[in-house]
XYZ file of C-alpha atoms in Angstrom:
411
model
C -40.830 -37.409 122.327
C -39.429 -40.569 120.674
C -41.151 -43.937 120.663
C -39.555 -46.043 123.390
C -39.234 -49.790 123.771
C -38.542 -52.180 126.623
C -34.981 -52.718 125.401
C -34.404 -48.977 124.978
C -35.482 -48.246 128.555
C -33.514 -51.247 129.769
C -30.415 -49.952 128.002
C -30.631 -46.644 129.888
C -31.127 -48.441 133.217
C -28.150 -50.693 132.516
C -25.788 -47.959 131.332
C -26.652 -44.381 130.290
C -23.579 -44.217 128.032
C -24.665 -47.346 126.169
C -28.059 -45.696 125.708
C -26.424 -42.566 124.279
C -24.293 -44.549 121.837
C -27.275 -46.565 120.560
C -30.223 -44.164 120.658
C -28.812 -40.625 120.567
C -25.593 -40.990 118.564
C -27.113 -43.786 116.474
C -23.882 -45.788 116.381
C -23.946 -49.219 114.799
C -23.255 -52.100 117.117
C -19.526 -52.720 117.067
C -19.841 -56.366 118.060
C -22.306 -59.036 119.180
C -21.974 -61.738 121.818
C -22.096 -65.373 120.748
C -25.154 -65.829 122.985
C -27.056 -63.073 121.187
C -25.940 -64.396 117.792
C -27.183 -67.904 118.539
C -30.446 -66.556 119.989
C -31.124 -64.507 116.855
C -30.619 -67.542 114.629
C -32.992 -69.618 116.763
C -35.651 -66.886 116.564
C -35.327 -66.834 112.765
C -35.857 -70.590 112.607
C -38.970 -70.331 114.789
C -40.347 -67.560 112.591
C -39.914 -69.698 109.475
C -41.444 -72.697 111.258
C -44.634 -70.930 112.326
C -45.053 -69.213 108.966
C -45.914 -72.670 107.604
C -47.165 -74.697 110.571
C -49.408 -76.463 111.187
C -50.494 -76.755 107.524
C -46.937 -77.755 106.611
C -44.749 -79.288 109.301
C -41.030 -79.304 108.447
C -38.837 -82.042 109.870
C -36.340 -81.426 112.648
C -33.541 -81.973 110.123
C -35.021 -79.291 107.848
C -35.076 -76.811 110.736
C -31.528 -77.655 111.807
C -30.322 -77.313 108.221
C -31.913 -73.840 108.088
C -30.229 -72.946 111.381
C -26.801 -73.945 110.039
C -27.295 -72.001 106.788
C -28.324 -68.875 108.669
C -25.359 -69.325 111.035
C -22.859 -69.469 108.169
C -24.490 -66.626 106.197
C -24.547 -64.173 109.092
C -21.364 -65.085 110.944
C -18.780 -62.270 111.102
C -15.698 -61.285 113.041
C -17.910 -58.966 115.106
C -19.224 -61.973 117.036
C -17.303 -62.302 120.298
C -17.238 -64.821 123.142
C -17.075 -62.935 126.468
C -17.387 -66.214 128.353
C -14.556 -68.583 127.343
C -16.794 -71.539 128.185
C -19.251 -70.440 125.465
C -17.383 -71.264 122.247
C -18.916 -70.830 118.772
C -19.012 -74.589 118.192
C -20.510 -75.199 121.609
C -23.204 -72.563 121.094
C -23.963 -73.937 117.623
C -24.432 -77.419 119.108
C -26.667 -75.945 121.824
C -28.849 -74.304 119.178
C -29.192 -77.546 117.227
C -30.133 -79.471 120.363
C -32.697 -76.800 121.287
C -34.329 -77.162 117.864
C -34.501 -80.938 118.300
C -36.080 -80.595 121.756
C -38.580 -77.976 120.612
C -39.628 -79.991 117.560
C -40.278 -83.125 119.643
C -42.220 -81.226 122.327
C -44.583 -79.195 120.116
C -45.093 -80.972 116.792
C -47.397 -80.784 114.908
C -47.407 -77.157 116.142
C -51.191 -76.858 116.293
C -51.507 -75.367 119.802
C -53.701 -72.466 118.665
C -53.786 -70.152 115.676
C -50.820 -67.930 114.861
C -51.928 -64.280 115.020
C -48.525 -62.646 114.723
C -44.846 -63.501 114.218
C -42.269 -60.924 115.182
C -45.323 -58.676 115.329
C -44.711 -54.996 115.956
C -47.336 -53.350 118.145
C -47.510 -49.787 119.422
C -49.076 -48.788 122.709
C -50.060 -45.414 124.171
C -49.421 -45.613 127.909
C -51.624 -42.704 129.020
C -53.932 -41.981 126.086
C -52.304 -38.621 125.287
C -49.671 -39.833 122.823
C -46.886 -38.573 125.083
C -45.756 -41.993 126.296
C -45.561 -44.321 123.336
C -44.019 -47.758 123.397
C -42.988 -50.034 120.542
C -43.181 -53.773 121.214
C -42.042 -56.660 119.002
C -43.652 -59.943 120.057
C -41.987 -63.215 119.066
C -45.302 -64.975 118.578
C -48.991 -64.260 119.318
C -51.361 -67.207 119.491
C -55.175 -67.036 119.482
C -56.895 -69.901 121.310
C -60.422 -68.782 120.435
C -63.103 -67.242 122.668
C -60.955 -64.138 123.174
C -58.023 -66.019 124.744
C -54.495 -65.175 123.655
C -50.958 -66.293 124.442
C -47.772 -64.260 124.036
C -44.803 -66.537 123.381
C -41.161 -65.578 123.905
C -38.036 -67.647 123.209
C -35.124 -67.550 125.630
C -31.765 -69.226 124.985
C -30.209 -68.568 128.396
C -28.762 -71.610 130.134
C -30.788 -71.362 133.336
C -34.473 -70.467 133.694
C -35.508 -68.089 136.495
C -37.673 -69.074 139.439
C -41.417 -68.638 138.963
C -41.506 -65.576 141.232
C -39.095 -63.809 138.911
C -41.284 -64.512 135.898
C -44.366 -63.328 137.759
C -42.571 -59.970 138.101
C -41.222 -59.861 134.526
C -42.030 -56.528 132.906
C -41.188 -57.176 129.257
C -43.982 -59.580 128.416
C -46.353 -57.704 130.729
C -45.773 -54.590 128.592
C -46.426 -56.741 125.540
C -49.749 -57.749 127.100
C -50.652 -54.075 127.511
C -49.892 -53.595 123.808
C -51.885 -56.663 122.812
C -54.936 -55.605 124.826
C -54.810 -52.125 123.306
C -54.690 -53.609 119.795
C -57.237 -56.372 120.561
C -59.691 -54.613 122.923
C -61.958 -57.685 123.008
C -59.211 -59.919 124.416
C -60.734 -61.805 127.350
C -57.573 -63.376 128.765
C -53.851 -63.260 128.002
C -51.252 -65.756 129.169
C -47.532 -65.079 128.998
C -45.421 -68.035 127.856
C -41.620 -68.368 127.956
C -39.763 -71.124 126.129
C -36.372 -71.725 127.767
C -35.167 -73.780 124.848
C -31.629 -74.474 126.115
C -33.135 -76.601 128.899
C -36.352 -77.662 127.120
C -38.649 -75.913 129.606
C -41.888 -73.971 129.246
C -42.971 -71.457 131.924
C -46.167 -69.410 132.190
C -47.538 -66.414 134.061
C -50.548 -64.071 134.087
C -51.136 -60.499 135.206
C -54.039 -58.756 136.929
C -55.411 -55.468 135.650
C -53.996 -53.769 138.749
C -50.506 -55.066 137.964
C -50.764 -53.811 134.388
C -51.930 -50.361 135.540
C -49.024 -50.182 137.991
C -46.588 -51.123 135.223
C -48.027 -48.410 132.951
C -47.320 -45.790 135.625
C -43.844 -47.137 136.359
C -42.923 -47.144 132.665
C -44.077 -43.533 132.276
C -41.824 -42.576 135.192
C -38.888 -44.318 133.513
C -39.520 -42.460 130.273
C -39.591 -39.182 132.221
C -36.258 -40.107 133.830
C -34.660 -40.667 130.412
C -36.105 -37.430 129.049
C -34.664 -35.469 131.996
C -31.169 -36.897 131.584
C -28.539 -34.302 130.686
C -25.479 -36.528 131.110
C -24.893 -40.141 130.154
C -22.022 -41.559 132.237
C -20.852 -45.174 131.893
C -22.165 -47.554 134.536
C -19.977 -50.592 135.060
C -21.623 -53.935 135.772
C -21.256 -57.661 135.141
C -22.928 -57.088 131.760
C -20.078 -54.956 130.393
C -18.410 -57.987 128.835
C -21.455 -58.443 126.592
C -21.808 -54.766 125.613
C -21.809 -53.964 121.896
C -19.899 -50.707 122.501
C -17.148 -51.853 124.833
C -14.366 -51.035 122.278
C -15.209 -47.292 122.428
C -16.300 -47.058 126.074
C -13.880 -44.911 128.128
C -13.759 -47.684 130.734
C -12.473 -50.284 128.259
C -11.243 -48.511 125.091
C -7.585 -48.557 126.150
C -7.729 -52.333 126.641
C -8.893 -52.791 123.052
C -6.283 -50.358 121.686
C -3.545 -52.132 123.646
C -4.544 -55.478 122.154
C -3.922 -54.091 118.668
C -0.433 -52.743 119.384
C 2.564 -54.512 117.831
C 4.591 -56.430 120.414
C 7.458 -53.907 120.483
C 5.046 -50.978 121.014
C 3.078 -52.865 123.660
C 6.259 -53.430 125.661
C 7.116 -49.712 125.703
C 3.633 -48.174 126.009
C 3.658 -45.591 128.827
C 0.091 -46.229 129.985
C 0.578 -49.985 130.137
C 3.838 -49.462 132.006
C 2.160 -47.187 134.555
C -0.527 -49.753 135.282
C 1.968 -52.597 135.534
C 4.186 -50.613 137.913
C 1.200 -49.708 140.116
C 0.170 -53.357 140.205
C 3.711 -54.399 141.145
C 3.931 -51.854 143.962
C 0.480 -52.769 145.227
C 1.466 -56.430 145.385
C 4.643 -55.439 147.230
C 2.626 -53.328 149.678
C 0.267 -56.217 150.389
C 3.220 -58.543 150.905
C 4.812 -56.076 153.336
C 1.489 -55.656 155.098
C 1.193 -59.388 155.617
C 4.763 -59.506 156.874
C 4.018 -56.606 159.239
C 1.072 -58.520 160.684
C 3.347 -61.486 161.318
C 5.959 -59.264 162.988
C 3.331 -57.577 165.196
C 1.940 -60.946 166.253
C 5.414 -62.221 167.092
C 6.180 -59.050 169.090
C 3.000 -59.485 171.127
C 3.870 -63.109 171.812
C 7.372 -62.161 172.991
C 6.042 -59.358 175.201
C 3.635 -61.749 176.875
C 6.460 -64.202 177.434
C 8.643 -61.392 178.859
C 5.852 -60.435 181.288
C 5.685 -64.030 182.483
C 9.470 -64.151 182.873
C 9.508 -60.894 184.859
C 6.826 -62.171 187.236
C 8.724 -65.437 187.720
C 12.011 -63.655 188.546
C 10.237 -60.846 190.478
C 11.764 -58.085 188.345
C 10.195 -55.312 186.251
C 13.006 -54.926 183.765
C 14.787 -57.467 181.522
C 18.041 -56.613 179.742
C 19.432 -57.663 176.391
C 22.659 -56.724 174.612
C 21.469 -53.309 173.409
C 17.925 -52.898 174.701
C 15.771 -53.635 177.728
C 12.103 -54.355 178.350
C 10.207 -52.511 181.087
C 7.195 -54.343 182.530
C 4.464 -52.550 184.455
C 0.834 -53.022 185.379
C -1.717 -51.508 183.023
C -5.328 -52.137 182.011
C -7.443 -52.468 178.885
C -10.902 -50.938 178.678
C -13.738 -51.693 176.256
C -17.099 -50.015 175.674
C -19.861 -50.010 173.016
C -18.757 -48.457 169.721
C -20.967 -46.069 167.748
C -22.353 -48.754 165.478
C -23.360 -51.085 168.339
C -26.978 -51.409 169.495
C -26.166 -50.702 173.149
C -24.383 -47.416 172.348
C -27.413 -45.194 173.064
C -28.021 -46.722 176.505
C -24.321 -46.439 177.289
C -24.290 -42.720 176.415
C -27.444 -42.174 178.483
C -25.738 -43.758 181.508
C -22.650 -41.557 181.000
C -24.821 -38.437 180.939
C -26.734 -39.567 184.033
C -23.452 -39.949 185.947
C -22.232 -36.522 184.820
C -19.254 -38.129 183.085
C -19.978 -37.258 179.472
C -18.464 -33.769 179.603
C -15.253 -35.187 181.042
C -14.518 -37.051 177.854
C -16.052 -34.524 175.405
C -16.299 -37.200 172.733
C -15.782 -40.872 173.385
C -12.464 -42.146 172.146
C -10.173 -44.785 173.548
C -7.594 -42.384 174.993
C -10.027 -40.045 176.744
C -12.151 -42.862 178.079
C -9.123 -44.696 179.454
C -7.982 -41.472 181.179
C -11.435 -41.131 182.744
C -11.312 -44.723 183.969
C -7.883 -44.178 185.507
C -8.792 -40.897 187.223
C -11.999 -42.464 188.559
C -10.166 -45.485 189.936
C -12.132 -48.030 187.897
C -8.925 -50.023 187.406
C -7.706 -50.001 191.004
C -10.455 -51.409 193.165
C -13.101 -48.711 192.683
C -14.863 -50.700 189.994
C -17.025 -49.502 187.124
C -20.258 -47.704 188.203
C -23.279 -49.988 188.200
C -24.946 -47.918 185.493
C -22.009 -48.559 183.156
C -21.180 -52.125 184.134
C -23.451 -53.662 181.467
C -21.433 -51.817 178.814
C -17.896 -51.269 180.111
C -15.254 -53.877 180.884
C -11.923 -53.147 182.565
C -9.270 -55.870 182.345
C -5.765 -55.797 183.896
C -2.953 -56.315 181.395
C 0.815 -56.055 181.433
C 2.424 -53.279 179.419
C 5.814 -54.193 177.998
C 7.924 -51.394 176.569
C 11.171 -51.756 174.643
C 13.910 -49.164 175.238
C 17.518 -48.786 174.226
C 19.973 -49.189 177.062
C 20.988 -45.767 178.360
C 24.487 -46.907 179.091
C 24.856 -47.447 175.339
C 22.721 -44.694 173.894
C 20.415 -42.086 175.374
C 17.874 -42.563 172.600
C 14.579 -44.087 173.705
C 12.841 -46.412 171.317
C 9.239 -47.117 172.148
C 7.044 -49.642 170.439
């Protein structure tokens, strides 16, 4: 069984296909988001800083100069900006500001003794060697008397609420690794530096929480080991995926972008999508127009019913058609998803009416109401009255004039 990591398990949970590309096929990352690129450069600066501090404390300008050199050295056309608001220059400025803020907050960087930088630790989750986890900790600090801190740098724009951090599994797994490698550790505190907003957040775990996380992580490893297929799983994170150019959900988009203009204009697949989109827009437009027509028809029918009552007639004539007006009724009852449905069905059974409708639908229930006289003075049975409402309405029907054409048109 391979050695897993938090990011490896997280990759499978996010998208099994991404997991296959990275950990089974061993494909190199095809691209990197600007956020990840900036975060990596900030981590490198912090590593250099704590290699020397507190014995030697570089200036903020020294650290920012290092950040800019690393940025230029490692920049490539593989770095992409999924969010148009996160431009390279903007992210570079954010990184420089974060270094300034961090330097002012923590200098002279003597808050404990550095025990590890980008330290790789291995942990055995059940003592058998079957469930092994590899952890890389940004920074481990020893405070003396068996107290440790695990520090992690985050460059995201917004920090989470405290409750979210108290449930964070990554640093909790790192604590499990630390305690296994430092068995005499008395206490461990987890520390996050949200450097984009100059904020520090902390959390601690109980032994019970760590034991529960061990078991949960073993279950996740078992789930990965059982996997026979690795389908893509679309989410909001797809835009930041390193393998989007070869993913079956997005590969055609990337190929289309590379087509010459004349080929793009005649590409069959692009044409099919565009035609579908055009027809769908047309269908929606017609649907909206149909709603308007239906609403106008109902308004005119209501007005015709009023006119018929005023003139004491049941039929109104036009040039080619006529409207027939007659008394009708509308009936309502609890639908299957409503809370009162069970009590309604119980009342129907108690009255011996359920078999008459076989299964409740509007047509059969209206026929039952009519045959039982609920609409003509008999009233709805008391048992059903909390659920069933019968309202008189006017039915207006449009027909073609027979003296012009025998065809009947009914709306």
